[in-house]
PDB file of C-alpha atoms in Angstrom:
ATOM      1  CA  MET A 253     110.260  83.196  83.621  1.00  0.00           C
ATOM      2  CA  ALA A 254     107.259  81.031  82.754  1.00  0.00           C
ATOM      3  CA  ALA A 255     107.855  78.884  85.845  1.00  0.00           C
ATOM      4  CA  MET A 256     107.979  82.004  88.029  1.00  0.00           C
ATOM      5  CA  MET A 257     104.673  83.228  86.598  1.00  0.00           C
ATOM      6  CA  GLU A 258     103.071  79.968  87.745  1.00  0.00           C
ATOM      7  CA  ASP A 259     104.196  80.573  91.334  1.00  0.00           C
ATOM      8  CA  GLU A 260     101.255  82.011  93.298  1.00  0.00           C
ATOM      9  CA  VAL A 261     103.416  84.225  95.530  1.00  0.00           C
ATOM     10  CA  PHE A 262     105.142  85.703  92.492  1.00  0.00           C
ATOM     11  CA  LYS A 263     101.778  86.325  90.792  1.00  0.00           C
ATOM     12  CA  VAL A 264     100.492  88.167  93.836  1.00  0.00           C
ATOM     13  CA  PHE A 265     103.710  90.171  94.052  1.00  0.00           C
ATOM     14  CA  THR A 266     103.685  91.159  90.371  1.00  0.00           C
ATOM     15  CA  THR A 267     100.041  92.186  90.614  1.00  0.00           C
ATOM     16  CA  HIS A 268     100.659  94.469  93.587  1.00  0.00           C
ATOM     17  CA  ALA A 269     103.962  95.790  92.266  1.00  0.00           C
ATOM     18  CA  THR A 270     102.226  96.693  89.012  1.00  0.00           C
ATOM     19  CA  ILE A 271      99.413  98.487  90.848  1.00  0.00           C
ATOM     20  CA  VAL A 272     101.915 100.488  92.890  1.00  0.00           C
ATOM     21  CA  LEU A 273     104.044 101.335  89.843  1.00  0.00           C
ATOM     22  CA  VAL A 274     101.026 102.384  87.762  1.00  0.00           C
ATOM     23  CA  LYS A 275      99.922 104.600  90.651  1.00  0.00           C
ATOM     24  CA  ILE A 276     103.341 106.260  90.556  1.00  0.00           C
ATOM     25  CA  LEU A 277     103.099 106.696  86.788  1.00  0.00           C
ATOM     26  CA  LEU A 278      99.749 108.449  87.231  1.00  0.00           C
ATOM     27  CA  MET A 279     101.258 111.011  89.592  1.00  0.00           C
ATOM     28  CA  GLY A 280     103.034 112.740  86.665  1.00  0.00           C
ATOM     29  CA  PRO A 281      99.809 113.476  84.774  1.00  0.00           C
ATOM     30  CA  LEU A 282      98.134 114.445  88.056  1.00  0.00           C
ATOM     31  CA  THR A 283     100.900 116.991  88.609  1.00  0.00           C
ATOM     32  CA  ALA A 284     100.252 118.357  85.112  1.00  0.00           C
ATOM     33  CA  VAL A 285      96.527 118.632  85.837  1.00  0.00           C
ATOM     34  CA  PHE A 286      97.284 120.606  88.978  1.00  0.00           C
ATOM     35  CA  ARG A 287      99.805 122.823  87.135  1.00  0.00           C
ATOM     36  CA  PHE A 288      97.286 123.722  84.426  1.00  0.00           C
ATOM     37  CA  SER A 289      94.311 124.122  86.753  1.00  0.00           C
ATOM     38  CA  ARG A 290      96.311 126.287  89.192  1.00  0.00           C
ATOM     39  CA  GLY A 291      98.263 128.173  86.516  1.00  0.00           C
ATOM     40  CA  ALA A 292     101.619 127.342  88.095  1.00  0.00           C
ATOM     41  CA  PHE A 293     104.422 126.303  85.763  1.00  0.00           C
ATOM     42  CA  ALA A 294     108.063 125.524  86.479  1.00  0.00           C
ATOM     43  CA  ASN A 295     109.873 126.229  83.198  1.00  0.00           C
ATOM     44  CA  GLU A 296     110.100 129.121  80.730  1.00  0.00           C
ATOM     45  CA  GLU A 297     109.280 126.883  77.777  1.00  0.00           C
ATOM     46  CA  ASP A 298     105.997 125.884  79.452  1.00  0.00           C
ATOM     47  CA  VAL A 299     104.706 129.446  79.062  1.00  0.00           C
ATOM     48  CA  ALA A 300     106.679 130.510  75.977  1.00  0.00           C
ATOM     49  CA  GLY A 301     103.674 131.590  73.895  1.00  0.00           C
ATOM     50  CA  LYS A 302     102.271 133.903  76.550  1.00  0.00           C
ATOM     51  CA  PRO A 303     102.860 137.662  76.874  1.00  0.00           C
ATOM     52  CA  ALA A 304     105.773 138.636  79.152  1.00  0.00           C
ATOM     53  CA  GLU A 305     103.561 139.900  81.984  1.00  0.00           C
ATOM     54  CA  GLU A 306     101.450 136.737  81.968  1.00  0.00           C
ATOM     55  CA  ARG A 307     104.605 134.560  81.884  1.00  0.00           C
ATOM     56  CA  LYS A 308     105.753 136.159  85.134  1.00  0.00           C
ATOM     57  CA  LYS A 309     102.441 135.287  86.786  1.00  0.00           C
ATOM     58  CA  LEU A 310     102.516 131.691  85.523  1.00  0.00           C
ATOM     59  CA  LEU A 311     106.135 130.910  86.462  1.00  0.00           C
ATOM     60  CA  ARG A 312     105.472 130.223  90.111  1.00  0.00           C
ATOM     61  CA  THR A 313     104.943 127.506  92.626  1.00  0.00           C
ATOM     62  CA  HIS A 314     101.528 126.674  94.016  1.00  0.00           C
ATOM     63  CA  PRO A 315     100.869 124.811  97.281  1.00  0.00           C
ATOM     64  CA  ASP A 316      98.569 122.273  95.601  1.00  0.00           C
ATOM     65  CA  VAL A 317     101.102 121.490  92.864  1.00  0.00           C
ATOM     66  CA  GLU A 318     103.864 121.127  95.429  1.00  0.00           C
ATOM     67  CA  ARG A 319     101.662 118.811  97.501  1.00  0.00           C
ATOM     68  CA  VAL A 320     101.210 116.465  94.525  1.00  0.00           C
ATOM     69  CA  ARG A 321     104.934 116.643  93.742  1.00  0.00           C
ATOM     70  CA  ARG A 322     105.834 115.738  97.329  1.00  0.00           C
ATOM     71  CA  CYS A 323     103.378 112.829  97.212  1.00  0.00           C
ATOM     72  CA  HIS A 324     105.039 111.624  94.009  1.00  0.00           C
ATOM     73  CA  GLN A 325     108.492 111.949  95.588  1.00  0.00           C
ATOM     74  CA  ASN A 326     107.341 110.010  98.635  1.00  0.00           C
ATOM     75  CA  ASP A 327     106.007 107.265  96.358  1.00  0.00           C
ATOM     76  CA  LEU A 328     109.417 106.921  94.733  1.00  0.00           C
ATOM     77  CA  GLU A 329     111.135 106.755  98.122  1.00  0.00           C
ATOM     78  CA  THR A 330     108.942 103.903  99.348  1.00  0.00           C
ATOM     79  CA  ALA A 331     107.797 102.002  96.249  1.00  0.00           C
ATOM     80  CA  VAL A 332     111.240 101.375  94.773  1.00  0.00           C
ATOM     81  CA  PRO A 333     112.339  99.583  97.957  1.00  0.00           C
ATOM     82  CA  PHE A 334     109.001  97.717  97.971  1.00  0.00           C
ATOM     83  CA  VAL A 335     109.542  96.384  94.462  1.00  0.00           C
ATOM     84  CA  LEU A 336     113.135  95.351  95.147  1.00  0.00           C
ATOM     85  CA  LEU A 337     112.497  93.924  98.610  1.00  0.00           C
ATOM     86  CA  GLY A 338     109.286  92.282  97.436  1.00  0.00           C
ATOM     87  CA  LEU A 339     111.145  90.497  94.672  1.00  0.00           C
ATOM     88  CA  LEU A 340     113.798  89.278  97.114  1.00  0.00           C
ATOM     89  CA  TYR A 341     111.081  88.326  99.586  1.00  0.00           C
ATOM     90  CA  THR A 342     109.310  86.174  96.980  1.00  0.00           C
ATOM     91  CA  LEU A 343     112.584  84.296  96.458  1.00  0.00           C
ATOM     92  CA  THR A 344     112.624  83.278 100.137  1.00  0.00           C
ATOM     93  CA  GLY A 345     109.603  81.036  99.597  1.00  0.00           C
ATOM     94  CA  PRO A 346     107.134  82.694 101.972  1.00  0.00           C
ATOM     95  CA  GLN A 347     103.759  81.140 102.644  1.00  0.00           C
ATOM     96  CA  LEU A 348     101.082  82.549 100.324  1.00  0.00           C
ATOM     97  CA  PRO A 349      98.899  84.062 103.102  1.00  0.00           C
ATOM     98  CA  SER A 350     101.887  85.874 104.593  1.00  0.00           C
ATOM     99  CA  ALA A 351     102.983  87.182 101.207  1.00  0.00           C
ATOM    100  CA  GLN A 352      99.449  88.292 100.356  1.00  0.00           C
ATOM    101  CA  LEU A 353      99.226  90.152 103.642  1.00  0.00           C
ATOM    102  CA  HIS A 354     102.522  91.965 103.019  1.00  0.00           C
ATOM    103  CA  PHE A 355     101.670  92.938  99.445  1.00  0.00           C
ATOM    104  CA  ARG A 356      98.074  93.928 100.139  1.00  0.00           C
ATOM    105  CA  LEU A 357      98.982  96.019 103.161  1.00  0.00           C
ATOM    106  CA  PHE A 358     101.676  97.905 101.258  1.00  0.00           C
ATOM    107  CA  THR A 359      99.458  98.544  98.251  1.00  0.00           C
ATOM    108  CA  ALA A 360      96.541  99.713 100.384  1.00  0.00           C
ATOM    109  CA  ALA A 361      98.830 101.896 102.491  1.00  0.00           C
ATOM    110  CA  ARG A 362     100.300 103.608  99.420  1.00  0.00           C
ATOM    111  CA  LEU A 363      96.918 104.189  97.809  1.00  0.00           C
ATOM    112  CA  PHE A 364      95.521 105.632 101.032  1.00  0.00           C
ATOM    113  CA  HIS A 365      98.696 107.672 101.580  1.00  0.00           C
ATOM    114  CA  SER A 366      98.241 109.333  98.191  1.00  0.00           C
ATOM    115  CA  VAL A 367      94.597 110.132  98.834  1.00  0.00           C
ATOM    116  CA  ALA A 368      95.465 111.523 102.267  1.00  0.00           C
ATOM    117  CA  TYR A 369      98.334 113.578 100.832  1.00  0.00           C
ATOM    118  CA  VAL A 370      96.561 115.037  97.799  1.00  0.00           C
ATOM    119  CA  LEU A 371      93.321 115.772  99.668  1.00  0.00           C
ATOM    120  CA  ALA A 372      95.220 117.077 102.729  1.00  0.00           C
ATOM    121  CA  LEU A 373      93.406 114.772 105.148  1.00  0.00           C
ATOM    122  CA  PRO A 374      94.221 115.538 108.773  1.00  0.00           C
ATOM    123  CA  GLN A 375      97.172 113.846 110.399  1.00  0.00           C
ATOM    124  CA  PRO A 376      97.851 111.165 111.494  1.00  0.00           C
ATOM    125  CA  CYS A 377      96.138 109.676 108.385  1.00  0.00           C
ATOM    126  CA  ARG A 378      99.102 110.127 106.087  1.00  0.00           C
ATOM    127  CA  ALA A 379     101.690 109.314 108.752  1.00  0.00           C
ATOM    128  CA  LEU A 380      99.984 106.043 109.674  1.00  0.00           C
ATOM    129  CA  ALA A 381      99.772 105.002 106.010  1.00  0.00           C
ATOM    130  CA  TRP A 382     103.463 105.805 105.559  1.00  0.00           C
ATOM    131  CA  LEU A 383     104.390 103.868 108.707  1.00  0.00           C
ATOM    132  CA  LEU A 384     102.399 100.849 107.565  1.00  0.00           C
ATOM    133  CA  GLY A 385     104.179 100.820 104.200  1.00  0.00           C
ATOM    134  CA  MET A 386     107.571 101.189 105.846  1.00  0.00           C
ATOM    135  CA  GLY A 387     106.693  98.428 108.301  1.00  0.00           C
ATOM    136  CA  VAL A 388     105.895  96.090 105.420  1.00  0.00           C
ATOM    137  CA  ASN A 389     109.207  96.926 103.731  1.00  0.00           C
ATOM    138  CA  PHE A 390     111.152  96.293 106.937  1.00  0.00           C
ATOM    139  CA  SER A 391     109.247  93.066 107.561  1.00  0.00           C
ATOM    140  CA  MET A 392     110.168  91.772 104.107  1.00  0.00           C
ATOM    141  CA  ALA A 393     113.784  92.866 104.581  1.00  0.00           C
ATOM    142  CA  TYR A 394     113.900  91.027 107.906  1.00  0.00           C
ATOM    143  CA  ARG A 395     112.590  87.849 106.271  1.00  0.00           C
ATOM    144  CA  VAL A 396     115.179  88.066 103.482  1.00  0.00           C
ATOM    145  CA  LEU A 397     118.009  88.580 105.961  1.00  0.00           C
ATOM    146  CA  GLN A 398     116.660  85.855 108.242  1.00  0.00           C
ATOM    147  CA  VAL A 399     116.700  83.331 105.405  1.00  0.00           C
ATOM    148  CA  LEU A 400     120.166  84.370 104.243  1.00  0.00           C
ATOM    149  CA  VAL A 401     121.792  84.456 107.679  1.00  0.00           C
ATOM    150  CA  LEU A 402     120.167  81.430 109.265  1.00  0.00           C
TER     151      LEU A 402
END
C-alpha cells in the first residue's frame, strides 16, 4: 500500500475519489436539512412526539426534499462506477496528465451536477454535467479493456 501511495496517478485518484465520496456523504445531512426546513418527513418515528393532526401534515413528500434525494441517488449511480473504474484505470499505468484530466473532469462534473440539481438550474446544465461524468467513466472503462484485450 505504501508503494501505491507514492504513485502520482494513484495519489491523484485517491484525492478525487475522496472528494466525490465526501460529497456523497454530505448529501444525507443536506436531505435532513431540507426535511426539517420544509417540514416533510418520511417515517412515523420522525414525528412521534407531535400531536396527531400535526403528524399528518408532516408525513409528506416535498418537491425540494425529493430533488435532493434524486441528486443523492444519481451520485450513487455514477460515483460508485467512477471509484471502481478509476481504481482499475490507475492499474493500467496511464500517463499522469491523462489521469489528472479524467479525475478532475469527473469531480468537477459531479460537483456542478449537484449544484445544478439542488438549485434547479435550467437544462441542459445538469444533463451536460451528467454526460461529462459518464463520458469519463466510459473513457476509463475503454482504457482498462484496451489494456486487457490488446
